[in-house]
Tab-separated table of C-alpha atoms and ligand atoms in Angstrom:
chain	number	residue	atom	x	y	z
S	247	UNK	CA	-10.023	-14.818	13.518
S	248	UNK	CA	-12.069	-11.626	14.206
S	249	UNK	CA	-12.288	-9.251	11.110
S	250	UNK	CA	-10.864	-6.591	12.958
S	251	UNK	CA	-8.631	-7.885	15.340
S	252	UNK	CA	-5.457	-6.390	13.678
S	253	UNK	CA	-7.311	-3.115	12.560
S	254	UNK	CA	-6.960	0.187	14.369
S	255	UNK	CA	-10.309	1.387	14.411
S	256	UNK	CA	-9.553	5.431	14.545
S	257	UNK	CA	-7.695	4.885	11.347
S	258	UNK	CA	-10.413	2.731	9.571
S	259	UNK	CA	-13.137	5.590	10.346
S	260	UNK	CA	-10.320	8.095	8.996
S	261	UNK	CA	-10.568	6.317	5.453
S	262	UNK	CA	-14.359	6.048	5.842
S	263	UNK	CA	-14.347	9.870	5.826
S	264	UNK	CA	-12.099	9.930	2.922
S	265	UNK	CA	-14.344	7.449	1.118
S	266	UNK	CA	-15.588	10.542	-1.302
S	267	UNK	CA	-12.332	12.102	-2.593
S	268	UNK	CA	-10.486	8.980	-3.848
S	269	UNK	CA	-10.876	9.543	-7.562
S	270	UNK	CA	-10.633	13.564	-7.290
S	271	UNK	CA	-7.067	13.562	-8.963
S	272	UNK	CA	-6.678	17.298	-7.825
S	273	UNK	CA	-8.127	16.627	-4.239
S	274	UNK	CA	-6.108	15.142	-1.191
S	275	UNK	CA	-5.441	11.928	-2.682
S	276	UNK	CA	-3.832	13.379	-5.310
S	277	UNK	CA	-0.165	12.568	-4.163
S	278	UNK	CA	-1.450	8.690	-4.902
S	279	UNK	CA	-2.536	9.498	-8.127
S	280	UNK	CA	0.720	11.224	-8.998
S	281	UNK	CA	2.914	8.288	-7.731
S	282	UNK	CA	0.713	5.540	-9.191
S	283	UNK	CA	2.165	5.062	-12.566
S	284	UNK	CA	5.701	4.844	-11.081
S	285	UNK	CA	4.559	2.254	-8.418
S	286	UNK	CA	2.541	0.159	-10.960
S	287	UNK	CA	5.692	-0.201	-13.297
S	288	UNK	CA	7.508	-1.103	-10.454
S	289	UNK	CA	5.254	-3.792	-9.622
S	290	UNK	CA	5.054	-4.958	-13.037
S	291	UNK	CA	8.556	-5.069	-13.219
S	292	UNK	CA	8.925	-7.644	-10.281
S	293	UNK	CA	6.324	-10.212	-11.693
S	294	UNK	CA	7.444	-12.574	-14.419
S	295	UNK	CA	3.960	-14.270	-15.021
S	296	UNK	CA	1.696	-13.273	-17.554
S	297	UNK	CA	-1.661	-11.916	-16.632
S	298	UNK	CA	-0.717	-12.493	-12.887
S	299	UNK	CA	-3.196	-13.290	-10.106
S	300	UNK	CA	-2.859	-10.383	-7.475
S	301	UNK	CA	-4.113	-9.532	-4.289
S	302	UNK	CA	-4.266	-5.917	-3.427
S	303	UNK	CA	-4.499	-5.454	0.408
S	304	UNK	CA	-5.622	-1.988	2.258
S	305	UNK	CA	-6.675	-1.153	-1.371
S	306	UNK	CA	-8.523	1.959	-0.636
S	307	UNK	CA	-10.514	3.417	-3.518
S	308	UNK	CA	-8.724	1.191	-5.783
S	309	UNK	CA	-6.257	3.577	-7.537
S	310	UNK	CA	-3.687	0.805	-7.801
S	311	UNK	CA	-6.017	-2.203	-8.152
S	312	UNK	CA	-7.190	-0.419	-11.615
S	313	UNK	CA	-3.910	0.341	-12.675
S	314	UNK	CA	-2.775	-3.433	-12.308
S	315	UNK	CA	-6.000	-4.473	-13.773
S	316	UNK	CA	-5.522	-2.605	-16.790
S	317	UNK	CA	-1.924	-3.816	-17.349
S	318	UNK	CA	-3.611	-7.383	-17.588
S	319	UNK	CA	-3.361	-8.708	-13.919
S	320	UNK	CA	-6.296	-10.593	-12.446
S	321	UNK	CA	-7.130	-8.705	-9.177
S	322	UNK	CA	-8.776	-9.379	-5.666
S	323	UNK	CA	-8.752	-6.313	-3.625
S	324	UNK	CA	-9.579	-6.059	-0.197
S	325	UNK	CA	-9.975	-3.428	2.495
S	326	UNK	CA	-11.672	-2.733	5.881
S	327	UNK	CA	-13.532	0.642	5.353
S	328	UNK	CA	-16.568	-0.099	3.630
S	329	UNK	CA	-17.381	3.115	2.118
S	330	UNK	CA	-14.151	3.361	0.587
S	331	UNK	CA	-14.831	-0.181	-1.047
S	332	UNK	CA	-18.168	0.947	-2.405
S	333	UNK	CA	-16.239	4.103	-3.970
S	334	UNK	CA	-13.954	1.539	-5.484
S	335	UNK	CA	-16.493	-0.667	-6.926
S	336	UNK	CA	-18.607	1.916	-8.286
S	337	UNK	CA	-15.426	3.654	-10.180
S	338	UNK	CA	-14.515	0.112	-11.522
S	339	UNK	CA	-17.665	-0.543	-12.825
S	340	UNK	CA	-18.052	2.912	-14.393
S	341	UNK	CA	-15.095	2.311	-16.137
S	342	UNK	CA	-15.684	-1.465	-17.164
S	343	UNK	CA	-13.252	-3.209	-15.108
S	344	UNK	CA	-13.645	-6.217	-13.354
S	345	UNK	CA	-12.030	-6.169	-9.858
S	346	UNK	CA	-12.866	-8.543	-6.946
S	347	UNK	CA	-13.190	-6.167	-4.138
S	348	UNK	CA	-14.047	-7.815	-0.749
S	349	UNK	CA	-14.596	-6.416	2.730
S	350	UNK	CA	-11.909	-8.620	4.242
S	351	UNK	CA	-8.983	-8.665	6.436
S	352	UNK	CA	-5.876	-10.286	4.830
S	353	UNK	CA	-5.397	-12.556	7.799
S	354	UNK	CA	-8.828	-14.164	7.003
S	355	UNK	CA	-8.061	-14.190	3.019
S	356	UNK	CA	-4.911	-16.134	4.213
S	357	UNK	CA	-6.929	-18.859	5.810
S	358	UNK	CA	-9.225	-19.346	2.962
S	359	UNK	CA	-6.954	-18.563	0.191
S	360	UNK	CA	-3.329	-19.525	1.159
S	361	UNK	CA	-1.307	-20.079	-1.599
S	362	UNK	CA	-3.003	-18.555	-4.611
S	363	UNK	CA	-1.593	-15.647	-5.627
S	364	UNK	CA	1.277	-14.803	-7.876
S	365	UNK	CA	1.873	-11.466	-6.185
S	366	UNK	CA	0.319	-9.325	-3.322
S	367	UNK	CA	0.553	-5.702	-3.103
S	368	UNK	CA	0.330	-3.891	0.226
S	369	UNK	CA	0.766	-0.220	-0.639
S	370	UNK	CA	0.517	2.572	1.863
S	371	UNK	CA	-1.123	0.412	4.669
S	372	UNK	CA	1.125	-1.108	6.949
S	373	UNK	CA	1.794	2.059	8.763
S	374	UNK	CA	-2.022	2.210	9.658
S	375	UNK	CA	-2.386	-1.075	11.695
S	376	UNK	CA	-1.292	-2.180	14.946
S	377	UNK	CA	0.758	-5.252	14.046
S	378	UNK	CA	2.479	-4.783	10.714
S	379	UNK	CA	4.404	-7.886	11.344
S	380	UNK	CA	0.905	-9.832	11.310
S	381	UNK	CA	-0.072	-8.645	7.932
S	382	UNK	CA	2.959	-9.269	6.351
S	383	UNK	CA	2.800	-13.020	7.560
S	384	UNK	CA	-0.670	-13.151	6.282
S	385	UNK	CA	0.413	-11.616	2.805
S	386	UNK	CA	3.213	-14.289	2.601
S	387	UNK	CA	0.668	-16.904	3.452
S	388	UNK	CA	-1.521	-15.921	0.190
S	389	UNK	CA	1.285	-16.569	-2.089
S	390	UNK	CA	2.312	-19.214	-4.248
S	391	UNK	CA	5.846	-20.485	-3.721
S	392	UNK	CA	8.300	-17.826	-5.765
S	393	UNK	CA	5.311	-15.404	-5.438
S	394	UNK	CA	6.106	-11.787	-5.079
S	395	UNK	CA	5.047	-9.605	-2.042
S	396	UNK	CA	5.172	-5.661	-2.642
S	397	UNK	CA	4.738	-3.604	0.077
S	398	UNK	CA	5.502	0.067	0.636
S	399	UNK	CA	5.537	2.585	3.531
S	400	UNK	CA	7.205	5.417	5.127
S	401	UNK	CA	10.864	5.184	6.990
S	402	UNK	CA	10.613	6.365	10.379
S	403	UNK	CA	13.610	8.851	10.438
S	404	UNK	CA	13.809	12.514	11.311
S	405	UNK	CA	13.906	13.250	7.239
S	406	UNK	CA	10.855	11.261	6.855
S	407	UNK	CA	9.082	13.095	9.658
S	408	UNK	CA	10.211	16.506	8.059
S	409	UNK	CA	9.197	15.554	4.565
S	410	UNK	CA	6.149	13.320	5.253
S	411	UNK	CA	4.305	14.961	7.737
S	412	UNK	CA	5.681	18.517	8.191
S	413	UNK	CA	5.916	19.318	4.523
S	414	UNK	CA	3.319	16.923	3.099
S	415	UNK	CA	0.624	17.492	5.690
S	416	UNK	CA	1.096	20.882	7.143
S	417	UNK	CA	3.333	23.089	4.495
S	418	UNK	CA	2.728	21.862	1.292
S	419	UNK	CA	-0.593	20.121	2.133
S	420	UNK	CA	-0.106	17.265	-0.290
S	421	UNK	CA	-1.888	14.953	1.958
S	422	UNK	CA	-4.844	15.356	4.681
S	423	UNK	CA	-3.815	16.315	8.005
S	424	UNK	CA	-3.460	13.562	10.269
S	425	UNK	CA	-2.748	10.884	7.752
S	426	UNK	CA	0.377	9.348	9.256
S	427	UNK	CA	1.362	9.174	12.886
S	428	UNK	CA	5.351	9.130	13.208
S	429	UNK	CA	5.227	6.198	15.693
S	430	UNK	CA	3.494	3.756	13.263
S	431	UNK	CA	6.013	4.701	10.428
S	432	UNK	CA	8.258	1.442	9.648
S	433	UNK	CA	12.286	1.322	9.184
S	434	UNK	CA	13.282	-0.863	6.245
S	435	UNK	CA	15.053	-3.116	8.892
S	436	UNK	CA	11.774	-3.651	10.736
S	437	UNK	CA	9.895	-4.686	7.620
S	438	UNK	CA	12.683	-7.015	6.246
S	439	UNK	CA	12.928	-8.767	9.756
S	440	UNK	CA	9.022	-9.321	9.460
S	441	UNK	CA	9.483	-10.392	6.144
S	442	UNK	CA	12.164	-12.734	6.603
S	443	UNK	CA	10.067	-14.382	9.367
S	444	UNK	CA	7.215	-15.016	7.515
S	445	UNK	CA	9.824	-16.929	4.683
S	446	UNK	CA	9.891	-13.708	2.529
S	447	UNK	CA	13.323	-13.264	0.713
S	448	UNK	CA	14.218	-9.753	0.294
S	449	UNK	CA	14.907	-9.051	-3.343
S	450	UNK	CA	14.899	-5.322	-4.093
S	451	UNK	CA	13.725	-1.905	-2.836
S	452	UNK	CA	13.471	1.454	-3.986
S	453	UNK	CA	12.574	5.197	-2.982
S	454	UNK	CA	9.793	7.378	-4.373
S	455	UNK	CA	11.856	10.724	-4.101
S	456	UNK	CA	9.698	13.739	-4.408
S	457	UNK	CA	11.197	16.628	-5.528
S	458	UNK	CA	9.498	19.939	-4.842
S	459	UNK	CA	10.645	22.172	-7.371
S	460	UNK	CA	9.652	20.032	-10.218
S	461	UNK	CA	6.914	18.580	-8.272
S	462	UNK	CA	7.806	15.323	-9.752
S	463	UNK	CA	8.340	11.855	-7.834
S	464	UNK	CA	10.871	9.378	-9.592
S	465	UNK	CA	11.926	5.895	-8.541
S	466	UNK	CA	15.652	5.801	-7.042
S	467	UNK	CA	16.154	1.936	-6.847
S	468	UNK	CA	18.339	0.686	-3.751
S	469	UNK	CA	16.974	3.846	-1.781
S	470	UNK	CA	14.747	3.494	1.286
S	471	UNK	CA	14.492	7.282	2.211
S	472	UNK	CA	11.251	8.769	3.096
S	473	UNK	CA	8.566	6.687	0.838
S	474	UNK	CA	9.887	3.427	-0.173
S	475	UNK	CA	8.888	0.075	-1.678
S	476	UNK	CA	10.447	-3.314	-1.067
S	477	UNK	CA	9.599	-6.318	-2.924
S	478	UNK	CA	10.239	-9.929	-1.304
S	479	UNK	CA	10.029	-13.792	-2.810
S	480	UNK	CA	8.234	-16.282	-1.091
S	481	UNK	CA	10.571	-19.381	-0.532
S	482	UNK	CA	9.868	-22.196	-2.965
C	534	LIG	N1	-3.209	0.622	-1.025
C	534	LIG	C1	-3.955	1.976	-1.459
C	534	LIG	C2	-4.832	2.676	-0.354
C	534	LIG	C3	-3.601	3.275	0.828
C	534	LIG	S1	-4.418	4.130	2.243
C	534	LIG	C4	-3.018	2.997	-2.117
C	534	LIG	O1	-2.042	2.896	-2.085
C	534	LIG	O2	-3.737	3.595	-3.509
C	534	LIG	C5	-4.409	2.692	3.472
C	534	LIG	C6	-5.946	1.942	3.049
C	534	LIG	O3	-5.722	0.674	4.133
C	534	LIG	C7	-7.179	2.375	3.560
C	534	LIG	O4	-8.133	2.123	2.390
C	534	LIG	C8	-7.537	1.491	4.720
C	534	LIG	O5	-9.036	1.735	5.092
C	534	LIG	C9	-6.923	0.384	4.529
C	534	LIG	N2	-6.750	-0.156	5.893
C	534	LIG	C10	-6.301	0.231	7.013
C	534	LIG	N3	-6.319	-0.775	8.036
C	534	LIG	C11	-6.406	-1.682	7.221
C	534	LIG	C12	-6.589	-3.121	7.646
C	534	LIG	N4	-6.252	-3.519	8.938
C	534	LIG	N5	-7.136	-4.104	6.866
C	534	LIG	C13	-7.312	-4.072	5.565
C	534	LIG	N6	-7.245	-2.753	5.048
C	534	LIG	C14	-7.075	-1.436	5.917
């Protein structure tokens, strides 16, 4: 399996260019920092193992990996942007956090570490890859039976286009321009179908709803509106 066989080089290059700004909480990554406590709590709530072994796929600068580590998880985090991983390593080191960062695709991870994780998180990453179903299948293979897979992405609807792309990238400028391409966004039923084909049973979903007036996010369980998360359980 080629390291880059299911990676979009233009997408990776985009993240390479963003590598220096991951930990600028007032910069273009600030939305990830804002939603991070909410999604970290959502993830922890789904896992019933103490000090779980978690694989964070497409970890970026480690915003989620660090939060999971601080909550007691033992985290392995993988990404295909070298400069981004370097930023993640430096930040974790500076904060005394032990996170196993690796330059590896999840497909490769699945071939060497199948069945080894209590949970796999793959957040805001599926909408950047050519074949999301292949990533989901590899995530499933990395899990122990009964393990949790938690994905987050953006719905492919006119409303999501308006909120996440038009408002998010152009009007409110909450995200870097060009972060998302409409055609790569993912409908919840597509995510569920890929997951089911990979032996993952749907458990629950939730939307991260943004209120532009209060400029705050909240988790709305059962919704799959614009930004949504979904948890699946690997068949025993
Ligand atoms: N999950 C992190 C970062 C999301 S940004 C968070 O939510 O905070 C998306 C990340 O996915 C980027 O770091 C990018 O380099 C990575 N990525 C894109 N395609 C990938 C692939 N095929 N394999 C691994 N990582 C990938």
